[in-house]
Amino acid sequence: MIAVDDKVALYRDLAQQLGGLISGERDAIANAANTAALLFASLPDLNWAGFYFLRSPEELVLGPFQGKPACVRIAVGRGVCGAAVERGQSVLVEDVHAFADHIACDAASRSELVVPLIRERRILGVIDLDSPLLARFDLDDQRGIEAIAAIYVKASADL
Ligand code: SME
């Protein structure tokens, strides 16, 4: 586990790097691709980092990501990603085996953090992080990724 102070500093640094990478660009796919790549390359102990976009009121569709191939469509309300959309808030799962409706795209995943992308109360999709470690994510990670999601939404046009 990363020490709390280091984690806050890590996310501050990541937010700054992401601003530099995407703030001059409006393309939602290009920005998602660079955001996923930055997160996967910078955060320790991840096996998946990426986006799902809300393509209809009821369905998430896979966006840019890093990691193994993943499920393409997730209904709102299903899995951790669909739960985050339904609740309109982040979902932090310490042990995916204890989350009844977890959708296992990669059998190696043990914990998960899903943060919704929100523009003026409208949900555009989610950022999803998976880890092979139990309880890899805590509230500092959640806040850090929520800040990353806000930078992404501000920079990017709607799909
Ligand atoms: N585990 C997710 C599905 C997406 S993959 O982790 C990339 C879920 O339960 O929604």
Short mmCIF file of N, CA, C and O in Angstrom, two decimals, residues 19-109:
data_model
loop_
_atom_site.label_atom_id
_atom_site.label_comp_id
_atom_site.label_asym_id
_atom_site.label_seq_id
_atom_site.Cartn_x
_atom_site.Cartn_y
_atom_site.Cartn_z
N GLY A 19 -3.92 17.18 -17.04
CA GLY A 19 -4.26 18.50 -17.56
C GLY A 19 -3.37 18.84 -18.76
O GLY A 19 -3.85 19.28 -19.81
N GLY A 20 -2.08 18.58 -18.62
CA GLY A 20 -1.14 18.86 -19.70
C GLY A 20 -1.42 18.01 -20.93
O GLY A 20 -1.30 18.47 -22.07
N LEU A 21 -1.85 16.76 -20.69
CA LEU A 21 -2.07 15.83 -21.80
C LEU A 21 -3.33 16.15 -22.59
O LEU A 21 -3.36 16.00 -23.81
N ILE A 22 -4.41 16.53 -21.92
CA ILE A 22 -5.71 16.59 -22.61
C ILE A 22 -6.39 17.95 -22.64
O ILE A 22 -7.37 18.11 -23.35
N SER A 23 -5.87 18.93 -21.88
CA SER A 23 -6.68 20.16 -21.76
C SER A 23 -6.79 20.93 -23.07
O SER A 23 -7.72 21.69 -23.25
N GLY A 24 -5.88 20.72 -24.03
CA GLY A 24 -6.02 21.42 -25.31
C GLY A 24 -6.78 20.62 -26.35
O GLY A 24 -6.85 21.01 -27.51
N GLU A 25 -7.34 19.47 -25.92
CA GLU A 25 -7.98 18.55 -26.87
C GLU A 25 -9.43 18.32 -26.45
O GLU A 25 -9.69 18.11 -25.28
N ARG A 26 -10.36 18.31 -27.42
CA ARG A 26 -11.78 18.13 -27.09
C ARG A 26 -12.27 16.73 -27.42
O ARG A 26 -13.37 16.35 -27.02
N ASP A 27 -11.49 15.95 -28.17
CA ASP A 27 -11.99 14.65 -28.62
C ASP A 27 -12.13 13.66 -27.45
O ASP A 27 -11.14 13.33 -26.77
N ALA A 28 -13.35 13.18 -27.25
CA ALA A 28 -13.66 12.34 -26.08
C ALA A 28 -12.92 11.00 -26.11
O ALA A 28 -12.49 10.51 -25.05
N ILE A 29 -12.75 10.42 -27.28
CA ILE A 29 -12.08 9.12 -27.38
C ILE A 29 -10.57 9.27 -27.19
O ILE A 29 -9.95 8.51 -26.43
N ALA A 30 -9.99 10.26 -27.85
CA ALA A 30 -8.54 10.49 -27.70
C ALA A 30 -8.20 10.79 -26.24
O ALA A 30 -7.23 10.25 -25.69
N ASN A 31 -9.02 11.62 -25.60
CA ASN A 31 -8.75 11.97 -24.20
C ASN A 31 -8.94 10.77 -23.27
O ASN A 31 -8.19 10.59 -22.32
N ALA A 32 -9.94 9.93 -23.57
CA ALA A 32 -10.13 8.72 -22.75
C ALA A 32 -8.95 7.77 -22.92
O ALA A 32 -8.48 7.16 -21.95
N ALA A 33 -8.45 7.66 -24.15
CA ALA A 33 -7.31 6.76 -24.40
C ALA A 33 -6.09 7.23 -23.63
O ALA A 33 -5.40 6.43 -22.97
N ASN A 34 -5.82 8.53 -23.66
CA ASN A 34 -4.65 9.02 -22.93
C ASN A 34 -4.85 8.96 -21.42
O ASN A 34 -3.90 8.71 -20.67
N THR A 35 -6.08 9.17 -20.96
CA THR A 35 -6.34 9.07 -19.52
C THR A 35 -6.13 7.63 -19.04
O THR A 35 -5.48 7.40 -18.01
N ALA A 36 -6.67 6.67 -19.78
CA ALA A 36 -6.51 5.25 -19.41
C ALA A 36 -5.03 4.87 -19.40
O ALA A 36 -4.55 4.19 -18.47
N ALA A 37 -4.29 5.32 -20.40
CA ALA A 37 -2.87 4.99 -20.49
C ALA A 37 -2.09 5.60 -19.33
O ALA A 37 -1.23 4.95 -18.72
N LEU A 38 -2.41 6.86 -19.00
CA LEU A 38 -1.72 7.53 -17.89
C LEU A 38 -1.99 6.81 -16.58
O LEU A 38 -1.07 6.54 -15.80
N LEU A 39 -3.25 6.45 -16.33
CA LEU A 39 -3.60 5.79 -15.07
C LEU A 39 -2.92 4.42 -14.98
O LEU A 39 -2.35 4.06 -13.95
N PHE A 40 -2.98 3.66 -16.06
CA PHE A 40 -2.43 2.29 -16.03
C PHE A 40 -0.91 2.33 -15.86
O PHE A 40 -0.33 1.47 -15.18
N ALA A 41 -0.26 3.32 -16.48
CA ALA A 41 1.20 3.40 -16.40
C ALA A 41 1.67 3.98 -15.06
O ALA A 41 2.80 3.72 -14.64
N SER A 42 0.82 4.75 -14.38
CA SER A 42 1.29 5.49 -13.20
C SER A 42 0.86 4.87 -11.87
O SER A 42 1.52 5.09 -10.86
N LEU A 43 -0.27 4.15 -11.86
CA LEU A 43 -0.78 3.62 -10.58
C LEU A 43 -0.30 2.18 -10.41
O LEU A 43 -0.47 1.36 -11.32
N PRO A 44 0.26 1.85 -9.25
CA PRO A 44 0.75 0.48 -9.03
C PRO A 44 -0.40 -0.51 -8.83
O PRO A 44 -1.49 -0.13 -8.39
N ASP A 45 -0.14 -1.76 -9.14
CA ASP A 45 -1.05 -2.88 -8.85
C ASP A 45 -2.42 -2.76 -9.50
O ASP A 45 -3.45 -2.98 -8.86
N LEU A 46 -2.44 -2.42 -10.79
CA LEU A 46 -3.68 -2.45 -11.56
C LEU A 46 -3.58 -3.56 -12.60
O LEU A 46 -2.49 -3.80 -13.13
N ASN A 47 -4.68 -4.22 -12.90
CA ASN A 47 -4.68 -5.11 -14.06
C ASN A 47 -5.61 -4.61 -15.17
O ASN A 47 -5.65 -5.18 -16.26
N TRP A 48 -6.35 -3.52 -14.88
CA TRP A 48 -7.24 -2.94 -15.90
C TRP A 48 -7.54 -1.50 -15.52
O TRP A 48 -7.77 -1.18 -14.35
N ALA A 49 -7.53 -0.63 -16.52
CA ALA A 49 -7.93 0.78 -16.31
C ALA A 49 -8.59 1.26 -17.59
O ALA A 49 -7.99 1.15 -18.67
N GLY A 50 -9.82 1.77 -17.48
CA GLY A 50 -10.44 2.23 -18.72
C GLY A 50 -11.80 2.86 -18.53
O GLY A 50 -12.21 3.17 -17.40
N PHE A 51 -12.47 3.04 -19.66
CA PHE A 51 -13.74 3.78 -19.71
C PHE A 51 -14.87 2.90 -20.23
O PHE A 51 -14.66 2.03 -21.09
N TYR A 52 -16.06 3.14 -19.69
CA TYR A 52 -17.30 2.69 -20.33
C TYR A 52 -18.13 3.95 -20.54
O TYR A 52 -18.21 4.82 -19.65
N PHE A 53 -18.74 4.07 -21.72
CA PHE A 53 -19.58 5.24 -22.02
C PHE A 53 -21.05 4.83 -22.02
O PHE A 53 -21.41 3.75 -22.52
N LEU A 54 -21.88 5.72 -21.48
CA LEU A 54 -23.33 5.48 -21.47
C LEU A 54 -23.86 5.82 -22.86
O LEU A 54 -23.88 6.98 -23.26
N ARG A 55 -24.23 4.79 -23.62
CA ARG A 55 -24.61 4.98 -25.03
C ARG A 55 -26.11 5.09 -25.23
O ARG A 55 -26.59 5.51 -26.26
N SER A 56 -26.87 4.59 -24.31
CA SER A 56 -28.31 4.77 -24.34
C SER A 56 -28.66 4.96 -22.87
O SER A 56 -27.79 4.79 -22.02
N PRO A 57 -29.89 5.28 -22.53
CA PRO A 57 -30.15 5.47 -21.10
C PRO A 57 -29.90 4.21 -20.28
O PRO A 57 -29.77 4.27 -19.07
N GLU A 58 -29.85 3.06 -20.94
CA GLU A 58 -29.81 1.80 -20.20
C GLU A 58 -28.54 0.99 -20.33
O GLU A 58 -28.44 -0.09 -19.79
N GLU A 59 -27.56 1.47 -21.10
CA GLU A 59 -26.45 0.58 -21.42
C GLU A 59 -25.10 1.30 -21.49
O GLU A 59 -24.97 2.35 -22.10
N LEU A 60 -24.09 0.66 -20.84
CA LEU A 60 -22.71 1.14 -20.94
C LEU A 60 -22.01 0.35 -22.04
O LEU A 60 -22.22 -0.86 -22.17
N VAL A 61 -21.16 1.05 -22.81
CA VAL A 61 -20.40 0.38 -23.87
C VAL A 61 -18.91 0.66 -23.64
O VAL A 61 -18.53 1.79 -23.31
N LEU A 62 -18.10 -0.37 -23.83
CA LEU A 62 -16.66 -0.29 -23.60
C LEU A 62 -16.01 0.84 -24.39
O LEU A 62 -16.30 1.04 -25.57
N GLY A 63 -15.14 1.59 -23.73
CA GLY A 63 -14.36 2.64 -24.36
C GLY A 63 -12.88 2.29 -24.30
O GLY A 63 -12.52 1.14 -24.06
N PRO A 64 -12.01 3.29 -24.49
CA PRO A 64 -10.57 3.04 -24.44
C PRO A 64 -10.13 2.49 -23.08
O PRO A 64 -10.65 2.92 -22.04
N PHE A 65 -9.20 1.56 -23.10
CA PHE A 65 -8.73 0.96 -21.85
C PHE A 65 -7.34 0.38 -22.03
O PHE A 65 -6.85 0.27 -23.16
N GLN A 66 -6.74 -0.01 -20.90
CA GLN A 66 -5.49 -0.77 -20.89
C GLN A 66 -5.75 -2.00 -20.05
O GLN A 66 -6.36 -1.93 -19.00
N GLY A 67 -5.26 -3.13 -20.51
CA GLY A 67 -5.46 -4.39 -19.79
C GLY A 67 -6.01 -5.43 -20.74
O GLY A 67 -5.98 -5.23 -21.96
N LYS A 68 -6.52 -6.53 -20.18
CA LYS A 68 -7.05 -7.60 -21.04
C LYS A 68 -8.38 -7.19 -21.67
O LYS A 68 -9.09 -6.34 -21.12
N PRO A 69 -8.74 -7.80 -22.82
CA PRO A 69 -10.04 -7.52 -23.43
C PRO A 69 -11.16 -7.68 -22.40
O PRO A 69 -11.09 -8.55 -21.52
N ALA A 70 -12.20 -6.84 -22.53
CA ALA A 70 -13.24 -6.80 -21.48
C ALA A 70 -14.64 -6.90 -22.09
O ALA A 70 -14.81 -6.76 -23.31
N CYS A 71 -15.63 -7.12 -21.23
CA CYS A 71 -17.03 -7.18 -21.68
C CYS A 71 -17.37 -5.86 -22.37
O CYS A 71 -17.02 -4.79 -21.87
N VAL A 72 -18.10 -5.94 -23.48
CA VAL A 72 -18.38 -4.75 -24.29
C VAL A 72 -19.58 -3.98 -23.75
O VAL A 72 -19.53 -2.76 -23.66
N ARG A 73 -20.65 -4.68 -23.38
CA ARG A 73 -21.88 -3.99 -22.97
C ARG A 73 -22.28 -4.39 -21.54
O ARG A 73 -22.27 -5.58 -21.21
N ILE A 74 -22.60 -3.39 -20.74
CA ILE A 74 -23.05 -3.63 -19.36
C ILE A 74 -24.33 -2.84 -19.15
O ILE A 74 -24.35 -1.61 -19.35
N ALA A 75 -25.39 -3.52 -18.79
CA ALA A 75 -26.67 -2.83 -18.54
C ALA A 75 -26.56 -1.98 -17.28
O ALA A 75 -25.88 -2.36 -16.31
N VAL A 76 -27.22 -0.83 -17.30
CA VAL A 76 -27.27 0.02 -16.11
C VAL A 76 -27.89 -0.79 -14.98
O VAL A 76 -28.91 -1.47 -15.18
N GLY A 77 -27.24 -0.75 -13.81
CA GLY A 77 -27.74 -1.53 -12.68
C GLY A 77 -27.04 -2.87 -12.54
O GLY A 77 -27.16 -3.51 -11.50
N ARG A 78 -26.29 -3.28 -13.59
CA ARG A 78 -25.57 -4.56 -13.50
C ARG A 78 -24.08 -4.32 -13.21
O ARG A 78 -23.49 -3.36 -13.71
N GLY A 79 -23.48 -5.23 -12.44
CA GLY A 79 -22.06 -5.15 -12.15
C GLY A 79 -21.73 -3.90 -11.33
O GLY A 79 -22.61 -3.14 -10.94
N VAL A 80 -20.44 -3.72 -11.08
CA VAL A 80 -20.00 -2.57 -10.31
C VAL A 80 -20.17 -1.30 -11.15
O VAL A 80 -20.58 -0.24 -10.65
N CYS A 81 -19.88 -1.42 -12.45
CA CYS A 81 -20.00 -0.25 -13.33
C CYS A 81 -21.44 0.23 -13.42
O CYS A 81 -21.73 1.43 -13.30
N GLY A 82 -22.36 -0.72 -13.63
CA GLY A 82 -23.77 -0.37 -13.74
C GLY A 82 -24.32 0.16 -12.43
O GLY A 82 -25.23 1.01 -12.42
N ALA A 83 -23.77 -0.31 -11.31
CA ALA A 83 -24.21 0.19 -9.99
C ALA A 83 -23.79 1.65 -9.82
O ALA A 83 -24.55 2.47 -9.29
N ALA A 84 -22.58 1.99 -10.28
CA ALA A 84 -22.09 3.37 -10.16
C ALA A 84 -22.97 4.33 -10.96
O ALA A 84 -23.25 5.45 -10.52
N VAL A 85 -23.44 3.87 -12.14
CA VAL A 85 -24.33 4.72 -12.96
C VAL A 85 -25.68 4.87 -12.28
O VAL A 85 -26.22 5.97 -12.16
N GLU A 86 -26.21 3.75 -11.80
CA GLU A 86 -27.54 3.78 -11.16
C GLU A 86 -27.56 4.68 -9.93
O GLU A 86 -28.48 5.46 -9.72
N ARG A 87 -26.46 4.58 -9.15
CA ARG A 87 -26.39 5.39 -7.91
C ARG A 87 -25.94 6.82 -8.18
O ARG A 87 -26.10 7.70 -7.33
N GLY A 88 -25.30 7.04 -9.34
CA GLY A 88 -24.77 8.37 -9.64
C GLY A 88 -23.62 8.74 -8.73
O GLY A 88 -23.35 9.91 -8.48
N GLN A 89 -22.92 7.71 -8.22
CA GLN A 89 -21.76 7.97 -7.37
C GLN A 89 -20.73 6.85 -7.47
O GLN A 89 -21.03 5.76 -7.98
N SER A 90 -19.54 7.12 -6.97
CA SER A 90 -18.46 6.15 -7.05
C SER A 90 -18.79 4.89 -6.25
O SER A 90 -19.47 4.97 -5.21
N VAL A 91 -18.28 3.75 -6.72
CA VAL A 91 -18.44 2.49 -5.99
C VAL A 91 -17.05 1.88 -5.79
O VAL A 91 -16.31 1.67 -6.75
N LEU A 92 -16.75 1.65 -4.51
CA LEU A 92 -15.46 1.10 -4.13
C LEU A 92 -15.69 -0.31 -3.60
O LEU A 92 -16.44 -0.49 -2.65
N VAL A 93 -15.09 -1.30 -4.24
CA VAL A 93 -15.32 -2.70 -3.83
C VAL A 93 -14.01 -3.30 -3.36
O VAL A 93 -13.08 -3.50 -4.16
N GLU A 94 -13.94 -3.59 -2.06
CA GLU A 94 -12.69 -4.12 -1.50
C GLU A 94 -12.43 -5.55 -1.93
O GLU A 94 -11.29 -5.96 -2.10
N ASP A 95 -13.53 -6.32 -2.07
CA ASP A 95 -13.39 -7.73 -2.46
C ASP A 95 -14.49 -8.05 -3.47
O ASP A 95 -15.66 -8.13 -3.11
N VAL A 96 -14.08 -8.20 -4.72
CA VAL A 96 -15.10 -8.38 -5.76
C VAL A 96 -15.90 -9.68 -5.56
O VAL A 96 -17.05 -9.77 -5.99
N HIS A 97 -15.30 -10.66 -4.88
CA HIS A 97 -16.03 -11.91 -4.65
C HIS A 97 -17.19 -11.72 -3.66
O HIS A 97 -18.11 -12.53 -3.60
N ALA A 98 -17.13 -10.64 -2.89
CA ALA A 98 -18.20 -10.35 -1.93
C ALA A 98 -19.26 -9.41 -2.52
O ALA A 98 -20.23 -9.08 -1.85
N PHE A 99 -19.05 -8.95 -3.77
CA PHE A 99 -20.04 -8.09 -4.43
C PHE A 99 -20.85 -9.00 -5.35
O PHE A 99 -20.35 -9.46 -6.39
N ALA A 100 -22.08 -9.27 -4.96
CA ALA A 100 -22.87 -10.33 -5.59
C ALA A 100 -22.92 -10.21 -7.11
O ALA A 100 -22.82 -11.21 -7.82
N ASP A 101 -23.04 -8.99 -7.61
CA ASP A 101 -23.29 -8.81 -9.04
C ASP A 101 -22.03 -8.41 -9.82
O ASP A 101 -22.13 -7.93 -10.94
N HIS A 102 -20.87 -8.61 -9.24
CA HIS A 102 -19.62 -8.27 -9.95
C HIS A 102 -19.52 -9.04 -11.26
O HIS A 102 -19.82 -10.23 -11.33
N ILE A 103 -19.11 -8.34 -12.33
CA ILE A 103 -18.93 -8.99 -13.63
C ILE A 103 -17.43 -9.23 -13.80
O ILE A 103 -16.64 -8.27 -13.87
N ALA A 104 -17.02 -10.49 -13.85
CA ALA A 104 -15.59 -10.82 -13.92
C ALA A 104 -15.11 -10.85 -15.36
O ALA A 104 -15.36 -11.80 -16.09
N CYS A 105 -14.45 -9.76 -15.78
CA CYS A 105 -13.88 -9.73 -17.14
C CYS A 105 -12.51 -10.38 -17.10
O CYS A 105 -12.10 -11.05 -18.04
N ASP A 106 -11.77 -10.16 -16.03
CA ASP A 106 -10.44 -10.75 -15.86
C ASP A 106 -10.47 -11.47 -14.52
O ASP A 106 -10.70 -10.85 -13.48
N ALA A 107 -10.24 -12.78 -14.55
CA ALA A 107 -10.33 -13.59 -13.33
C ALA A 107 -9.33 -13.13 -12.27
O ALA A 107 -9.49 -13.43 -11.08
N ALA A 108 -8.31 -12.37 -12.68
CA ALA A 108 -7.29 -11.92 -11.72
C ALA A 108 -7.79 -10.79 -10.82
O ALA A 108 -7.22 -10.52 -9.78
N SER A 109 -8.89 -10.11 -11.21
CA SER A 109 -9.35 -8.95 -10.44
C SER A 109 -9.85 -9.35 -9.06
O SER A 109 -10.63 -10.28 -8.92
#
